[in-house]
GROMACS .gro file of C-alpha atoms in nm:
model
  237
    1MET     CA    1  -2.312  -0.736   2.799
    2PHE     CA    2  -1.970  -0.679   2.640
    3PRO     CA    3  -2.008  -0.861   2.304
    4LEU     CA    4  -1.656  -0.823   2.167
    5ARG     CA    5  -1.613  -1.193   2.093
    6LYS     CA    6  -1.951  -1.223   1.920
    7THR     CA    7  -1.882  -0.910   1.718
    8LEU     CA    8  -1.559  -1.055   1.581
    9MET     CA    9  -1.719  -1.396   1.521
   10SER     CA   10  -1.999  -1.228   1.326
   11LEU     CA   11  -1.759  -1.112   1.056
   12TYR     CA   12  -1.717  -1.473   0.952
   13ARG     CA   13  -2.046  -1.636   1.048
   14ALA     CA   14  -2.261  -1.358   0.900
   15ARG     CA   15  -2.038  -1.319   0.593
   16LEU     CA   16  -1.970  -0.951   0.652
   17TYR     CA   17  -1.625  -0.920   0.494
   18PRO     CA   18  -1.757  -0.787   0.160
   19LEU     CA   19  -1.961  -0.526   0.346
   20LEU     CA   20  -1.655  -0.429   0.549
   21LEU     CA   21  -1.454  -0.366   0.232
   22LEU     CA   22  -1.740  -0.173   0.072
   23CYS     CA   23  -1.784   0.033   0.389
   24GLY     CA   24  -1.413   0.120   0.398
   25LEU     CA   25  -1.414   0.219   0.032
   26LEU     CA   26  -1.721   0.439   0.077
   27ALA     CA   27  -1.568   0.609   0.381
   28VAL     CA   28  -1.248   0.690   0.192
   29ILE     CA   29  -1.444   0.828  -0.104
   30LEU     CA   30  -1.671   1.046   0.112
   31VAL     CA   31  -1.384   1.191   0.316
   32GLY     CA   32  -1.176   1.248   0.002
   33LEU     CA   33  -1.460   1.424  -0.179
   34LEU     CA   34  -1.529   1.641   0.124
   35VAL     CA   35  -1.166   1.751   0.167
   36VAL     CA   36  -1.103   1.807  -0.205
   37GLY     CA   37  -1.436   1.984  -0.254
   38ILE     CA   38  -1.399   2.231   0.033
   39THR     CA   39  -1.030   2.295  -0.043
   40SER     CA   40  -1.110   2.362  -0.410
   41LEU     CA   41  -1.393   2.593  -0.310
   42SER     CA   42  -1.161   2.791  -0.083
   43VAL     CA   43  -0.911   2.828  -0.368
   44CYS     CA   44  -1.184   2.963  -0.597
   45LEU     CA   45  -1.317   3.209  -0.343
   46ILE     CA   46  -0.979   3.336  -0.223
   47ASP     CA   47  -0.775   3.518  -0.484
   48PHE     CA   48  -0.505   3.753  -0.360
   49LYS     CA   49  -0.242   3.917  -0.577
   50TRP     CA   50   0.035   3.723  -0.411
   51ALA     CA   51   0.044   3.355  -0.499
   52TRP     CA   52   0.220   3.261  -0.178
   53ILE     CA   53  -0.072   3.396   0.028
   54ASN     CA   54  -0.318   3.187  -0.174
   55THR     CA   55  -0.100   2.882  -0.123
   56LEU     CA   56  -0.069   2.950   0.249
   57ILE     CA   57  -0.445   2.991   0.293
   58SER     CA   58  -0.516   2.673   0.095
   59THR     CA   59  -0.265   2.483   0.309
   60VAL     CA   60  -0.414   2.613   0.632
   61VAL     CA   61  -0.764   2.525   0.515
   62GLY     CA   62  -0.648   2.174   0.421
   63ILE     CA   63  -0.483   2.120   0.760
   64ALA     CA   64  -0.786   2.257   0.943
   65LEU     CA   65  -1.013   2.026   0.746
   66GLY     CA   66  -0.791   1.731   0.827
   67ILE     CA   67  -0.790   1.805   1.199
   68GLY     CA   68  -1.159   1.892   1.210
   69GLY     CA   69  -1.252   1.593   0.997
   70TRP     CA   70  -1.058   1.362   1.228
   71PHE     CA   71  -1.264   1.470   1.528
   72MET     CA   72  -1.584   1.470   1.324
   73LEU     CA   73  -1.530   1.108   1.219
   74PRO     CA   74  -1.752   0.969   1.496
   75VAL     CA   75  -2.048   1.160   1.353
   76MET     CA   76  -1.962   1.067   0.995
   77THR     CA   77  -1.980   0.696   1.082
   78VAL     CA   78  -2.355   0.735   1.127
   79LEU     CA   79  -2.394   0.866   0.773
   80VAL     CA   80  -2.188   0.582   0.627
   81GLY     CA   81  -2.352   0.324   0.853
   82GLY     CA   82  -2.696   0.415   0.725
   83PHE     CA   83  -2.617   0.250   0.392
   84PHE     CA   84  -2.545  -0.086   0.555
   85GLN     CA   85  -2.743  -0.115   0.878
   86ASP     CA   86  -3.044  -0.314   0.764
   87THR     CA   87  -2.829  -0.559   0.568
   88VAL     CA   88  -2.588  -0.605   0.860
   89ILE     CA   89  -2.873  -0.658   1.106
   90ARG     CA   90  -3.042  -0.917   0.884
   91ARG     CA   91  -2.722  -1.114   0.831
   92VAL     CA   92  -2.616  -1.113   1.196
   93GLU     CA   93  -2.960  -1.214   1.316
   94ALA     CA   94  -2.987  -1.489   1.055
   95ALA     CA   95  -2.658  -1.632   1.185
   96PHE     CA   96  -2.709  -1.585   1.561
   97TYR     CA   97  -3.078  -1.513   1.627
   98PRO     CA   98  -3.282  -1.687   1.354
   99ASP     CA   99  -3.605  -1.661   1.556
  100SER     CA  100  -3.585  -1.284   1.609
  101GLY     CA  101  -3.845  -1.206   1.342
  102GLY     CA  102  -3.860  -0.923   1.090
  103PRO     CA  103  -3.840  -0.544   1.120
  104VAL     CA  104  -4.116  -0.330   1.262
  105ALA     CA  105  -4.362  -0.223   0.994
  106GLY     CA  106  -4.300   0.107   0.815
  107HIS     CA  107  -3.979   0.196   0.996
  108PHE     CA  108  -3.764   0.313   0.703
  109PHE     CA  109  -3.874   0.674   0.651
  110ALA     CA  110  -3.927   0.740   1.022
  111ASP     CA  111  -3.577   0.610   1.092
  112LEU     CA  112  -3.433   0.818   0.807
  113LEU     CA  113  -3.577   1.142   0.946
  114TYR     CA  114  -3.461   1.046   1.295
  115ASP     CA  115  -3.106   0.980   1.172
  116ILE     CA  116  -3.093   1.309   0.982
  117ARG     CA  117  -3.193   1.499   1.295
  118PHE     CA  118  -2.932   1.308   1.494
  119VAL     CA  119  -2.651   1.387   1.250
  120LEU     CA  120  -2.740   1.758   1.243
  121LEU     CA  121  -2.753   1.772   1.623
  122ALA     CA  122  -2.427   1.579   1.661
  123LEU     CA  123  -2.248   1.803   1.410
  124LEU     CA  124  -2.375   2.114   1.589
  125LEU     CA  125  -2.261   1.987   1.930
  126ASN     CA  126  -1.919   1.889   1.796
  127MET     CA  127  -1.877   2.230   1.632
  128ILE     CA  128  -1.964   2.398   1.963
  129LEU     CA  129  -1.684   2.195   2.121
  130LEU     CA  130  -1.419   2.320   1.877
  131PRO     CA  131  -1.310   2.621   2.094
  132LEU     CA  132  -1.245   2.378   2.381
  133TYR     CA  133  -0.958   2.226   2.182
  134LEU     CA  134  -0.774   2.556   2.224
  135LEU     CA  135  -0.809   2.514   2.601
  136GLY     CA  136  -0.675   2.160   2.590
  137ILE     CA  137  -0.996   1.992   2.707
  138GLY     CA  138  -1.175   1.947   2.375
  139PHE     CA  139  -1.052   1.593   2.310
  140PRO     CA  140  -1.171   1.429   2.636
  141VAL     CA  141  -1.500   1.621   2.624
  142SER     CA  142  -1.559   1.507   2.265
  143ILE     CA  143  -1.491   1.146   2.367
  144LEU     CA  144  -1.753   1.171   2.643
  145LEU     CA  145  -2.006   1.341   2.416
  146ASN     CA  146  -1.963   1.112   2.116
  147SER     CA  147  -1.967   0.800   2.334
  148TYR     CA  148  -2.315   0.900   2.446
  149LEU     CA  149  -2.431   1.003   2.098
  150LEU     CA  150  -2.295   0.701   1.911
  151GLY     CA  151  -2.397   0.453   2.177
  152ARG     CA  152  -2.753   0.581   2.168
  153GLU     CA  153  -2.770   0.608   1.789
  154PHE     CA  154  -2.636   0.263   1.704
  155PHE     CA  155  -2.829   0.091   1.982
  156GLU     CA  156  -3.153   0.256   1.876
  157ALA     CA  157  -3.082   0.155   1.517
  158ALA     CA  158  -3.039  -0.211   1.617
  159ALA     CA  159  -3.327  -0.220   1.864
  160GLY     CA  160  -3.544   0.008   1.653
  161TYR     CA  161  -3.523  -0.239   1.364
  162HIS     CA  162  -3.766  -0.453   1.564
  163LEU     CA  163  -3.925  -0.211   1.809
  164GLY     CA  164  -3.933   0.131   1.647
  165LYS     CA  165  -3.726   0.423   1.770
  166LYS     CA  166  -3.948   0.525   2.061
  167ALA     CA  167  -3.953   0.182   2.225
  168ALA     CA  168  -3.584   0.134   2.143
  169LYS     CA  169  -3.503   0.457   2.329
  170GLN     CA  170  -3.689   0.330   2.636
  171LEU     CA  171  -3.502   0.000   2.626
  172GLY     CA  172  -3.172   0.186   2.590
  173ARG     CA  173  -3.248   0.390   2.901
  174SER     CA  174  -3.296   0.067   3.096
  175HIS     CA  175  -2.945  -0.040   2.993
  176ARG     CA  176  -2.781   0.301   2.967
  177MET     CA  177  -2.443   0.197   3.109
  178ASN     CA  178  -2.404  -0.091   2.864
  179VAL     CA  179  -2.515   0.134   2.578
  180TYR     CA  180  -2.269   0.405   2.686
  181THR     CA  181  -1.986   0.152   2.717
  182GLY     CA  182  -2.058   0.034   2.364
  183GLY     CA  183  -2.058   0.397   2.250
  184LEU     CA  184  -1.719   0.450   2.412
  185VAL     CA  185  -1.574   0.150   2.228
  186ILE     CA  186  -1.722   0.278   1.901
  187THR     CA  187  -1.588   0.631   1.956
  188LEU     CA  188  -1.236   0.510   2.032
  189ALA     CA  189  -1.249   0.286   1.725
  190THR     CA  190  -1.343   0.582   1.504
  191LEU     CA  191  -1.020   0.752   1.614
  192THR     CA  192  -0.806   0.446   1.541
  193PRO     CA  193  -0.645   0.454   1.192
  194LEU     CA  194  -0.765   0.183   0.950
  195ILE     CA  195  -1.014   0.041   1.201
  196ASN     CA  196  -1.217   0.360   1.171
  197LEU     CA  197  -1.294   0.275   0.807
  198PHE     CA  198  -1.497  -0.025   0.918
  199VAL     CA  199  -1.663   0.116   1.230
  200PRO     CA  200  -2.013   0.159   1.079
  201VAL     CA  201  -2.041  -0.217   1.025
  202LEU     CA  202  -1.864  -0.316   1.348
  203ALA     CA  203  -2.075  -0.075   1.556
  204THR     CA  204  -2.398  -0.211   1.411
  205VAL     CA  205  -2.292  -0.570   1.482
  206TRP     CA  206  -2.194  -0.482   1.839
  207MET     CA  207  -2.529  -0.319   1.911
  208VAL     CA  208  -2.729  -0.603   1.753
  209HIS     CA  209  -2.572  -0.841   2.003
  210LEU     CA  210  -2.623  -0.593   2.286
  211TYR     CA  211  -2.989  -0.555   2.195
  212HIS     CA  212  -3.047  -0.929   2.209
  213ASN     CA  213  -2.863  -0.947   2.540
  214CYS     CA  214  -3.099  -0.681   2.672
  215ARG     CA  215  -3.399  -0.877   2.546
  216ARG     CA  216  -3.285  -1.186   2.729
  217SER     CA  217  -3.241  -0.987   3.049
  218GLY     CA  218  -3.619  -0.937   3.058
  219SER     CA  219  -3.605  -0.558   3.105
  220GLN     CA  220  -3.836  -0.466   2.821
  221SER     CA  221  -4.129  -0.242   2.901
  222PRO     CA  222  -4.492  -0.328   2.813
  223GLU     CA  223  -4.475  -0.078   2.526
  224THR     CA  224  -4.163  -0.252   2.396
  225ASN     CA  225  -4.341  -0.586   2.397
  226LEU     CA  226  -4.638  -0.433   2.218
  227LYS     CA  227  -4.407  -0.290   1.951
  228GLN     CA  228  -4.265  -0.634   1.884
  229GLU     CA  229  -4.611  -0.761   1.796
  230THR     CA  230  -4.626  -0.510   1.505
  231ARG     CA  231  -4.319  -0.647   1.326
  232ILE     CA  232  -4.353  -0.756   0.966
  233PRO     CA  233  -4.268  -1.121   0.897
  234SER     CA  234  -3.905  -1.209   0.838
  235ASP     CA  235  -3.791  -1.359   0.508
  236ASN     CA  236  -3.633  -1.634   0.715
  237GLY     CA  237  -3.975  -1.747   0.830
   0.00000   0.00000   0.00000
């Protein structure tokens, strides 16, 4: 239930290195655009007579964005990961689980709306936590919160590919400790320089393996089994 070895092996066997590089590039571009855009906007909106005040405010805004962005990275990985998840899942399953079948029918738009709601909720919760950083307890609380959020989100993305989100959520509850442990690993990785650029791909791979481990454990509910019967055929046969 701790698929670290399989996750690392998948990078080679599922030919994920190009996706890793693309994921890292996209993450850098998105973060750069966000920081530059908000800093430039603050410069345009703030115009005092004294240049040194404008410079000071711009510097403070830049530093605040850097610190805030660092702790918001766990949530941002979901946005970046959305571009790659289906491709990563297909490649990993073709390499390790060729008989897993195709995705559940009509899951794309339902999953998109679900992910948008998740990101908005996660951003709101992380913003609520910001005052706790002044008390010195914000960091550990954010680790606990984002471990739960990211574990649930990435597991439900991997399991929901075959089952749909509702059945995936039920399966995740049956294996909540393993899902939370995976979320903790993902959260710590998002706070690790360089590695955090590739977390969206690595997190998806991790949860694909965890999902198939859960399937083999035989803990799926009757509704989960029914969902699997509605999958569309896989291109792999």
